[in-house]
Coordinates of C-alpha atoms in Angstrom, one line a residue:
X4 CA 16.9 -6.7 7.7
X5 CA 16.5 -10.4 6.0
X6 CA 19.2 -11.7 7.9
X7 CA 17.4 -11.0 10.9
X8 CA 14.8 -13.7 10.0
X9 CA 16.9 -16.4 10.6
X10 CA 17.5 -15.7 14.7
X11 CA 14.9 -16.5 17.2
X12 CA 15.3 -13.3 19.6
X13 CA 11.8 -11.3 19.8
X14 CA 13.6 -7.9 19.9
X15 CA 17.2 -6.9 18.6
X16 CA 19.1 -3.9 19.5
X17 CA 20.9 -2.3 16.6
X18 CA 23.5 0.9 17.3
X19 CA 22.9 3.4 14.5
X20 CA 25.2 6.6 14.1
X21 CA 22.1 8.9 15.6
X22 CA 21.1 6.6 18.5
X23 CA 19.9 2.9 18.8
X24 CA 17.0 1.2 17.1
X25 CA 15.2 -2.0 18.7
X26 CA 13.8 -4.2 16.0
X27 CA 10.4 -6.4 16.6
X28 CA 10.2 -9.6 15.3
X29 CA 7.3 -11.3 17.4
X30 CA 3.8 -10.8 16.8
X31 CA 3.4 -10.8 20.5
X32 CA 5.4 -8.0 21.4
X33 CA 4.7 -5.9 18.6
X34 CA 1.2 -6.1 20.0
X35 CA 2.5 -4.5 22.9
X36 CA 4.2 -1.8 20.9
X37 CA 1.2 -1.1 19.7
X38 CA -0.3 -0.7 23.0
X39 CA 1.6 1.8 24.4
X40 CA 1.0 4.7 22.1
X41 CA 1.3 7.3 24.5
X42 CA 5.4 6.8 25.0
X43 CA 5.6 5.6 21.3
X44 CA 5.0 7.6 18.8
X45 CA 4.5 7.0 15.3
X46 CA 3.6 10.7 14.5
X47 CA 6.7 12.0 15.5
X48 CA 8.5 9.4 13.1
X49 CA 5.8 11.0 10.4
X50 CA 6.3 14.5 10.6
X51 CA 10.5 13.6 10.4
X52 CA 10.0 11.4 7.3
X53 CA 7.5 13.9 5.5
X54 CA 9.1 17.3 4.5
X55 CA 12.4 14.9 3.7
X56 CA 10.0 12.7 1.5
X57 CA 8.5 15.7 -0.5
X58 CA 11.9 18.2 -0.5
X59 CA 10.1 20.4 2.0
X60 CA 11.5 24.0 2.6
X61 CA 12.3 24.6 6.1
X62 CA 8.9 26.9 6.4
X63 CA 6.7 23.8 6.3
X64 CA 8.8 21.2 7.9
X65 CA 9.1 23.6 10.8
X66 CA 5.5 23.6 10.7
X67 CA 5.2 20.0 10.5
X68 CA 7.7 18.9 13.1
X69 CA 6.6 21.4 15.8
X70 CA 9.0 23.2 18.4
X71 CA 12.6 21.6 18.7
X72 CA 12.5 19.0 21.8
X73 CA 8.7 18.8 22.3
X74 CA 6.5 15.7 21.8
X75 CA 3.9 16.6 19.4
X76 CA 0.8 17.2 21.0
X77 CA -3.3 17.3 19.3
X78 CA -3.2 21.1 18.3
X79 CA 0.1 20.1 15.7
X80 CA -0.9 19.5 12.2
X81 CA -0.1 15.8 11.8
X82 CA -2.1 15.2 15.3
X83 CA -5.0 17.5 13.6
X84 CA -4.8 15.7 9.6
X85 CA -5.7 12.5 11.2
X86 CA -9.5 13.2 11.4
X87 CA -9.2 14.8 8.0
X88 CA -7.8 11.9 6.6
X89 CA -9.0 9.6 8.4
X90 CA -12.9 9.8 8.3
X91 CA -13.8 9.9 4.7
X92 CA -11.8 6.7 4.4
X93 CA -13.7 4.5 7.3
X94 CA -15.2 1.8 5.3
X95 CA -19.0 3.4 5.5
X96 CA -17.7 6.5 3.7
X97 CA -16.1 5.4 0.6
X98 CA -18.7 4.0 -1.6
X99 CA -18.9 7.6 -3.8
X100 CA -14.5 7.4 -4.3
X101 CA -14.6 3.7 -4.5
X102 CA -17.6 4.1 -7.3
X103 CA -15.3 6.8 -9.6
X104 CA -12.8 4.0 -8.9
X105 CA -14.5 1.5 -10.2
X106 CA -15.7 3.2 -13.4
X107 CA -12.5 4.3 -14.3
X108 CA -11.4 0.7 -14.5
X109 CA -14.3 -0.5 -16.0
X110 CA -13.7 2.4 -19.1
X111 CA -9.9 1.2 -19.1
X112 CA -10.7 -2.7 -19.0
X113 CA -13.3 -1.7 -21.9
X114 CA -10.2 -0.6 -24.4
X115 CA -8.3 -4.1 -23.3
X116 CA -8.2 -5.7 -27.1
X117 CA -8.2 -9.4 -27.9
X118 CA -4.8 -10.3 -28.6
X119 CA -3.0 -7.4 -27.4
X120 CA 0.1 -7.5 -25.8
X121 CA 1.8 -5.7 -22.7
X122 CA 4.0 -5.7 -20.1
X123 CA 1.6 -6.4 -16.8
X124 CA 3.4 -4.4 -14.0
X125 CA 2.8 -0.9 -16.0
X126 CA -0.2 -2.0 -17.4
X127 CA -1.6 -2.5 -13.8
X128 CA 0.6 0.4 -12.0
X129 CA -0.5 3.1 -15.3
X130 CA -4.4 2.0 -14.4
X131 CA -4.3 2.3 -10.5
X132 CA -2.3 5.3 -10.6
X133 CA -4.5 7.0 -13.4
X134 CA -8.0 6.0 -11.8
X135 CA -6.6 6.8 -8.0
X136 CA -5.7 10.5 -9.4
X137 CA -9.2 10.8 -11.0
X138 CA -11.2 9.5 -8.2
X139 CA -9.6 11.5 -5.0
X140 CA -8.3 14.9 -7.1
X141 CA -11.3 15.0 -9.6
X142 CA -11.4 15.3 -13.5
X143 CA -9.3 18.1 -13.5
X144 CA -6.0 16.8 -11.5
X145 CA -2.8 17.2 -13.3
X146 CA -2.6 13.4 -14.1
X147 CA -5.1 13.4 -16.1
X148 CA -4.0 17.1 -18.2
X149 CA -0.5 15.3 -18.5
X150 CA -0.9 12.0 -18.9
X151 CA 3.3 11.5 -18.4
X152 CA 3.5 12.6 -14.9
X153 CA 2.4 9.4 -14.1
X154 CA 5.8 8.1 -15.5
X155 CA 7.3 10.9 -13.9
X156 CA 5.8 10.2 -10.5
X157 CA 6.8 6.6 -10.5
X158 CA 10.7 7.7 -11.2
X159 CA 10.1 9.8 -8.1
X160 CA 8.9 6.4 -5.9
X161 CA 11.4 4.7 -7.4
X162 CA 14.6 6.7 -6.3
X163 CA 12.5 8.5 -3.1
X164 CA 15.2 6.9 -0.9
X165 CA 18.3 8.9 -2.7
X166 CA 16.1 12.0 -2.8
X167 CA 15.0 12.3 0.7
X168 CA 18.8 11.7 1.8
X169 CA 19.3 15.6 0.4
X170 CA 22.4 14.8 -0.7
X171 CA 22.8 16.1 -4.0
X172 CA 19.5 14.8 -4.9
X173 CA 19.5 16.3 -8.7
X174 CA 23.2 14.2 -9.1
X175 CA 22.4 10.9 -7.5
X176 CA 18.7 10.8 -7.5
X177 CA 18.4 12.6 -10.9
X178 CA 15.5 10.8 -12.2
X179 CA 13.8 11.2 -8.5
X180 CA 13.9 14.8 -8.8
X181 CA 13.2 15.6 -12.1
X182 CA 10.0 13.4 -11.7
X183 CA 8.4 15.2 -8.4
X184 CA 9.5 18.7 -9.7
X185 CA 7.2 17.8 -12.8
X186 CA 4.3 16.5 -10.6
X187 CA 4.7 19.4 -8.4
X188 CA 4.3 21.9 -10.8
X189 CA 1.2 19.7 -12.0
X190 CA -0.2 20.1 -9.0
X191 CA 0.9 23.7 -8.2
X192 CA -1.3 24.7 -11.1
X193 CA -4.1 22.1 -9.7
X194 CA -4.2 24.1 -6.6
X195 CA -3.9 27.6 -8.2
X196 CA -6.8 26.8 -10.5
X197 CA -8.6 25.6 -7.6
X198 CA -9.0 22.1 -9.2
X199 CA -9.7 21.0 -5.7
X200 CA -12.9 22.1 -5.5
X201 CA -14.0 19.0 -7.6
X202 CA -11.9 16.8 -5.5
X203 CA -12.9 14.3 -2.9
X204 CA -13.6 16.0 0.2
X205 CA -10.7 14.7 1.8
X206 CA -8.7 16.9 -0.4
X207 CA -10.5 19.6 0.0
X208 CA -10.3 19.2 3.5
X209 CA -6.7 18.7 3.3
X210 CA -5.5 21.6 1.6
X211 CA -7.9 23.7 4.0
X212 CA -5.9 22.5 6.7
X213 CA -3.1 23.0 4.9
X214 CA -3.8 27.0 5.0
X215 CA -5.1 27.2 8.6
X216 CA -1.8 25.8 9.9
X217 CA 0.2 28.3 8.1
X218 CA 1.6 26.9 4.7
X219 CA -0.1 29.3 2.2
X220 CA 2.5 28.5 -0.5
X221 CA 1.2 26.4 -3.8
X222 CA 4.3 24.7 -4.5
X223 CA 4.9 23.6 -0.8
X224 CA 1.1 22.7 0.0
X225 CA 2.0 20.7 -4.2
X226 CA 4.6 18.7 -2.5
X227 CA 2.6 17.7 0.0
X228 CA 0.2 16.4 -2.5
X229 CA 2.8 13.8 -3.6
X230 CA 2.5 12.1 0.2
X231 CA -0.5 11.7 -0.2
X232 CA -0.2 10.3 -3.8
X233 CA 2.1 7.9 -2.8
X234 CA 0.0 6.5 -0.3
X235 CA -3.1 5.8 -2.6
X236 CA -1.2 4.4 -5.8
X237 CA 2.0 2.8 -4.4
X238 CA 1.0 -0.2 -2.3
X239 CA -2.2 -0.9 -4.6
X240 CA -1.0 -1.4 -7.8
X241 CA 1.7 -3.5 -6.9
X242 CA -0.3 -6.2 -4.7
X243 CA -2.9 -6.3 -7.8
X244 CA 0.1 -7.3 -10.0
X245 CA 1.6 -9.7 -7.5
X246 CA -2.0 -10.8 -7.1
X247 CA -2.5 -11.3 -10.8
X248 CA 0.7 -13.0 -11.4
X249 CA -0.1 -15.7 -9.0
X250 CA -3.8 -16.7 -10.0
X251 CA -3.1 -17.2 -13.8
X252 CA 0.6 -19.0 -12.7
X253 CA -1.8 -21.6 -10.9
X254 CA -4.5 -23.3 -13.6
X255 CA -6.0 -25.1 -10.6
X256 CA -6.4 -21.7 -8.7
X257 CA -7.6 -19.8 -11.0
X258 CA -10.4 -22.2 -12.3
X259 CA -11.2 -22.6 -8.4
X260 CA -11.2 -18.6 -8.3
X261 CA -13.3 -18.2 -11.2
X262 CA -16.4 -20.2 -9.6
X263 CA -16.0 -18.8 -6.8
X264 CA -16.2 -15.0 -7.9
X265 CA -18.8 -16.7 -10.6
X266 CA -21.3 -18.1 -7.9
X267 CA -21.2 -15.3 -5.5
X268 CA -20.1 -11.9 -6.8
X269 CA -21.1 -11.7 -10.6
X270 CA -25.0 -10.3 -9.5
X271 CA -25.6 -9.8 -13.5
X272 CA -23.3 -10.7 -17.0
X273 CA -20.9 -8.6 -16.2
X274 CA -21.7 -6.9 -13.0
X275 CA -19.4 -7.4 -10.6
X276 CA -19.9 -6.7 -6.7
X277 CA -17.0 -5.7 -5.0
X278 CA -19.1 -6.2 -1.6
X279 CA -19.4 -9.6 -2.4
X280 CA -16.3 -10.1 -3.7
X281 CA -14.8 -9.2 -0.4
X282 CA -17.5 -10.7 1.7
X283 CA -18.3 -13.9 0.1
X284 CA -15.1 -14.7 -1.8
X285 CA -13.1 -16.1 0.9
X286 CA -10.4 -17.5 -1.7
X287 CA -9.8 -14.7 -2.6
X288 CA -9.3 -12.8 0.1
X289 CA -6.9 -15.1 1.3
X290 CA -5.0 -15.2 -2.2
X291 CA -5.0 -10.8 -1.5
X292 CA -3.9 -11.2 1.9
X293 CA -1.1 -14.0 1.3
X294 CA 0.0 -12.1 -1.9
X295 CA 0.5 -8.6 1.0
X296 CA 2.6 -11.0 3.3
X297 CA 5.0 -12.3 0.9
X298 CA 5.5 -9.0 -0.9
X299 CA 4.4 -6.3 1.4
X300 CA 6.0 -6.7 4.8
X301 CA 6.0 -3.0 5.8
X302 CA 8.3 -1.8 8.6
X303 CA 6.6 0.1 10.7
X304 CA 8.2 2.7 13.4
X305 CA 7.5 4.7 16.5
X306 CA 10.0 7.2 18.6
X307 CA 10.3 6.6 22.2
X308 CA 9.4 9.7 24.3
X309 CA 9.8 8.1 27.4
X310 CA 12.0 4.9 29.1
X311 CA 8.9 2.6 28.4
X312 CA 9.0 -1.3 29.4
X313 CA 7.0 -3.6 27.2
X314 CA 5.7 -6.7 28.2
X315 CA 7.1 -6.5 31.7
X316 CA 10.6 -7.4 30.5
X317 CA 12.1 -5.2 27.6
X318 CA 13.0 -1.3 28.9
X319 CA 13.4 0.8 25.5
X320 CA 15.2 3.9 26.2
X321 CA 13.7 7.3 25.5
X322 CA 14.8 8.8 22.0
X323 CA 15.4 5.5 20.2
X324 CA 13.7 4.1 17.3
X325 CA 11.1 1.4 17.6
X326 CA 11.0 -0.3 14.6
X327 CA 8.0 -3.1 14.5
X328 CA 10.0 -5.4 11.3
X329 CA 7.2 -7.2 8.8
X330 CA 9.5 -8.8 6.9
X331 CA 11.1 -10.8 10.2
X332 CA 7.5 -11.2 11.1
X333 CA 6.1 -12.8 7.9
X334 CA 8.9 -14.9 7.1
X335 CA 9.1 -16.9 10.9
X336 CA 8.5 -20.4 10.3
X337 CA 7.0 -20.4 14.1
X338 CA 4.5 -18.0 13.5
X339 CA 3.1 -19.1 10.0
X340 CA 4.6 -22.9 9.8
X341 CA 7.5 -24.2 7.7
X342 CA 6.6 -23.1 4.5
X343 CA 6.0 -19.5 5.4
X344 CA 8.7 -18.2 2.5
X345 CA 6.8 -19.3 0.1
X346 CA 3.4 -18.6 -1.8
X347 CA 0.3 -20.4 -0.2
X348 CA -3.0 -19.5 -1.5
X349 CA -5.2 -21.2 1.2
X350 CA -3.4 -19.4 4.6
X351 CA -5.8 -16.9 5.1
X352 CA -9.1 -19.1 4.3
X353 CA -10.2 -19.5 7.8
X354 CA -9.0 -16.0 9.4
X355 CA -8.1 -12.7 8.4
X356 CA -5.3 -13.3 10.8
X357 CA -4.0 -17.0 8.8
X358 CA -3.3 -19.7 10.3
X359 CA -0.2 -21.8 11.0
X360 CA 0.5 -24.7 8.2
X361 CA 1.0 -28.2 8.8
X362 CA 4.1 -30.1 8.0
X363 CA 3.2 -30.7 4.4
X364 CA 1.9 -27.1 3.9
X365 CA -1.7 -27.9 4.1
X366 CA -3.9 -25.3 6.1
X367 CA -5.9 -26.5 9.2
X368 CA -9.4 -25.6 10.2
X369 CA -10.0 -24.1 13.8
X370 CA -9.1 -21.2 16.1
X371 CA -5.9 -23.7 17.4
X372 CA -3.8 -22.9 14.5
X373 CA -4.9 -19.4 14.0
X374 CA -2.2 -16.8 14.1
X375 CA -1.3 -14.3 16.3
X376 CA -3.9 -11.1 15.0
X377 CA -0.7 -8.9 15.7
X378 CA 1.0 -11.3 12.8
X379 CA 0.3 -9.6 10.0
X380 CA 1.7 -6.6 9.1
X381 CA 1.3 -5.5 6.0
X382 CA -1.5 -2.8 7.0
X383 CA 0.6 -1.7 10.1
X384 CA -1.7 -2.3 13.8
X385 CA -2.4 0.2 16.0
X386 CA -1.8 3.9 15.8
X387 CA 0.1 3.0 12.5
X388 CA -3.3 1.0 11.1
X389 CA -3.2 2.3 7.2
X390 CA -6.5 4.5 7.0
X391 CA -6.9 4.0 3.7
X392 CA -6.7 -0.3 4.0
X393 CA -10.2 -0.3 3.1
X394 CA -10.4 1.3 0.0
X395 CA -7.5 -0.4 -1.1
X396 CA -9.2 -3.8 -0.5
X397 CA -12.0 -2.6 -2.4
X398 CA -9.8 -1.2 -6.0
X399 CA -7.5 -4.7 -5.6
X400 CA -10.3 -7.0 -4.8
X401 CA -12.0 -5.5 -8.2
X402 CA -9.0 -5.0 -10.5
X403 CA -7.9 -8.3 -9.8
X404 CA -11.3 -9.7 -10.1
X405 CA -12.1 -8.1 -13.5
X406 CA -9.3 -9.8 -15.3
X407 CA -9.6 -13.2 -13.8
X408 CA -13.1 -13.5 -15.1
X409 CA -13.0 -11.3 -18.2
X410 CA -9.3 -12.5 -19.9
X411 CA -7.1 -15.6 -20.4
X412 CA -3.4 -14.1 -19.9
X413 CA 0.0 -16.5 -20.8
X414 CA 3.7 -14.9 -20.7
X415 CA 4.5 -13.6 -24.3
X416 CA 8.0 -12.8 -26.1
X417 CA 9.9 -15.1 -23.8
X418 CA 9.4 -13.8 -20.4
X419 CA 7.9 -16.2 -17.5
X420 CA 5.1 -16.2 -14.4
X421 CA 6.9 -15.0 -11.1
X422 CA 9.3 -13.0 -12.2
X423 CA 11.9 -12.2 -9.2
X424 CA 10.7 -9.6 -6.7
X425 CA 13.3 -6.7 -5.5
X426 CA 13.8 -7.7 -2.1
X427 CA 17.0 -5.8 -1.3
X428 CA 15.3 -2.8 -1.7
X429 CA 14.3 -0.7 2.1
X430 CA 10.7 -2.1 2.6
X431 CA 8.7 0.6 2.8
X432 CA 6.0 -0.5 0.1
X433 CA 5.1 -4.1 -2.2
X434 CA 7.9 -5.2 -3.8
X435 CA 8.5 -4.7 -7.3
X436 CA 9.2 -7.2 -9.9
X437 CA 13.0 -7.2 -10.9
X438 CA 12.0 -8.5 -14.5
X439 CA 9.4 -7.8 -17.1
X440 CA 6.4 -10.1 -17.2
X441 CA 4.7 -9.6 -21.2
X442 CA 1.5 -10.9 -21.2
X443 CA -0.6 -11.6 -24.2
X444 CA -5.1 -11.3 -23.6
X445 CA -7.2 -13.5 -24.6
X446 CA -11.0 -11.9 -24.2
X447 CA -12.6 -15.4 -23.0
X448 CA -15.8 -16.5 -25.4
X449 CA -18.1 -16.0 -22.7
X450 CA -17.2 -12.0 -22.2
X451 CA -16.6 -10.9 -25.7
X452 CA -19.5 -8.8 -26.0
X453 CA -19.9 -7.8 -22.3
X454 CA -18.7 -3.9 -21.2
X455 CA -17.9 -4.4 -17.9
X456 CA -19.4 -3.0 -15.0
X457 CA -17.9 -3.2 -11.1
X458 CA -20.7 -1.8 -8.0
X459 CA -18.8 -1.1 -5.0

């Protein structure tokens, strides 16, 4: 999908084996996309991509795809999960999750040791993962029993794209499969022990839902548990890192970061305010939100139910594949100005859309050279719009800010700032770093006797 960056057409047309596929690569018409949900549907491309994700057995995809050749309508159970998943996670709701959160990073940034040493992707990936587990599945989840299923479900993520081919999965996605048949049996016990009950009520919820619609067995309602699991650890730890990585590469940004987060978000020594940090830390926001378009350009797609024409000039057939392309989006020089491939901190300063660069990369003020709001896609738009965006704002927002004012970091044993990101790799998450980045802390004077604590 890269080399689709370089041509100027708003909308390709690619043949594919089962059908065609119509790629969007113009803010402006995936606006309209978005618009016409009711012949484009992003549920049906869900409830395909699901029991494949999790190894499904054909009891509970049957379930989840609904009757052969029908649309699915609001009494299926993705139509019906929406409200389950979605409420709790509207931005008025989260403060008791986002609090467990929070202390759970606070108690791991408290065993952070001056002069220790370690590698910052799993550093970052083992906290989110570990404190995401704890805060939606409760003290008892299987994460926290077995501390090594989070290893185990990160060689799942890492080779889900072998796995949910089928083919042969336990010979060419070994790794893959031996990691979600651990976490699945983690979470088969969860359930069976009713270890939900102490869950977030989203969970609870969940696996209620779960029963009512006919999939009664623990290891199939456990599989379903690593969706959901992928969706709260994935995306997070990996902007954090990105994040991280470009602050302390940048002496000038992160000083200008520090007194920013310093004057309007530290309400105590060492009491942070993640409200404030999102509402009056506009650097770094944009820093967060620049980091997601250069290393999270999610693809986003929607099934044709009916000969639809967008825009008044594009018919897309019924039964093709709709597939709205971030990564054609976010690297268009027209949309974002001519550096738009590379990393610039100040984009997002003046609109949580961005705004278009001048020739010399500087970033203008006024609604003129503000993007298209459709332009950014790393939380998806529309029907697609990733519920859980806010709570993820908050948990990267306060990781991020945490080490930035608590810790000097510098490369150790000979590896460097920006190390390579995997961009060959389908796009259906952040990018991961194709080389280890070691870092070595420093607790800075100022901090060295202060536990710190994050409010939501």
């Amino acid at each position: 999908m890269v080399g689709l960056q370089k041509y100027k057409h708003p909308i390709f047309t690619l043949p594919m084996l089962t059908g065609r596929t119509y790629i969007v690569a113009d803010p402006a018409l995936a606006a309209a996309v978005q618009k016409a949900s009711s012949t484009m549907s992003f549920d049906s491309i869900v409830a395909d991509v699901t029991p494949r994700l999790v190894g499904s057995n054909a009891h509970t995809a049957r379930i989840i795809r609904g009757p052969p050749g029908k649309n699915l309508d609001e009494t299926s159970i993705v139509k019906k999960s929406h409200s389950v998943i979605n409420t709790p996670l509207m931005a008025n709701n989260i403060h008791d999750v986002s609090k467990k959160q929070l202390d759970y990073f606070g108690g791991l940034i408290a065993k952070v040791n001056d002069g220790s040493e370690f590698e910052l992707f799993r550093f970052i990936r083992t906290a989110v993962t570990a404190a995401s587990q704890n805060s939606f599945y409760g003290p008892n989840n299987p994460f926290e029993k077995n501390p090594h299923l989070v290893e185990d479900f990160w060689d799942w993520e890492a080779g889900n794209i072998a796995f949910m081919s089928g083919v042969f999965p336990s010979v060419f996605a070994r790794d893959a499969t031996r990691g979600i048949r651990a976490c699945v049996k983690g979470f088969k016990e969860w359930i069976e022990t009713e270890g939900y009950k102490d869950a977030y009520v989203l969970l609870r919820n969940r696996n209620q839902l779960h029963s009512d619609e006919g999939i009664i067995d623990t290891e199939e309602k456990a599989k379903l548990e690593m969706g959901f699991s992928l969706g709260v650890n994935v995306n997070a730890s990996g902007v954090t890192f990105w994040m991280v990585n470009q602050i302390f590469s940048r002496p000038e940004l992160l000083s200008k970061i520090r007194k920013e987060i310093r004057d309007n978000a530290v309400e105590a020594p060492g009491v942070l305010s993640v409200e404030r940090l999102r509402l009056s830390c506009p650097r770094l926001n944009s820093v967060a939100r620049e980091t997601m378009r250069l290393y999270m350009p999610a693809v986003t797609a929607r099934l044709v139910t009916e000969d639809t024409i967008v825009a008044d000039t594009y018919l897309l057939r019924k039964g093709a594949v709709v597939q709205l392309n971030g990564s054609a989006i976010h690297n268009n020089a027209d949309v974002w100005g001519p550096d738009c491939e590379i990393f610039n901190p100040d984009r997002f300063l003046y609109s949580l859309s961005g705004s278009k660069t001048m020739l010399d990369g500087t970033v203008p003020e006024g609604r003129a050279h503000f993007v298209h709001p459709a332009a950014f896609r790393s939380f998806g738009g529309g029907t697609s719009w990733c519920p859980g965006r806010h709570f993820a704002q908050m948990e990267v927002l306060g990781l991020a800010a945490v080490l930035v004012m608590g810790f000097d970091l510098e490369p150790a044993n000979g590896t460097t700032w920006n190390p390579p990101a995997d961009e060959k790799r389908v796009p259906i998450a952040v990018m991961k770093p194709t080389a280890r980045l070691e870092v070595k802390v420093k607790v800075r004077k100022e901090y060295e006797s202060i536990t710190w604590e994050m409010k939501p």
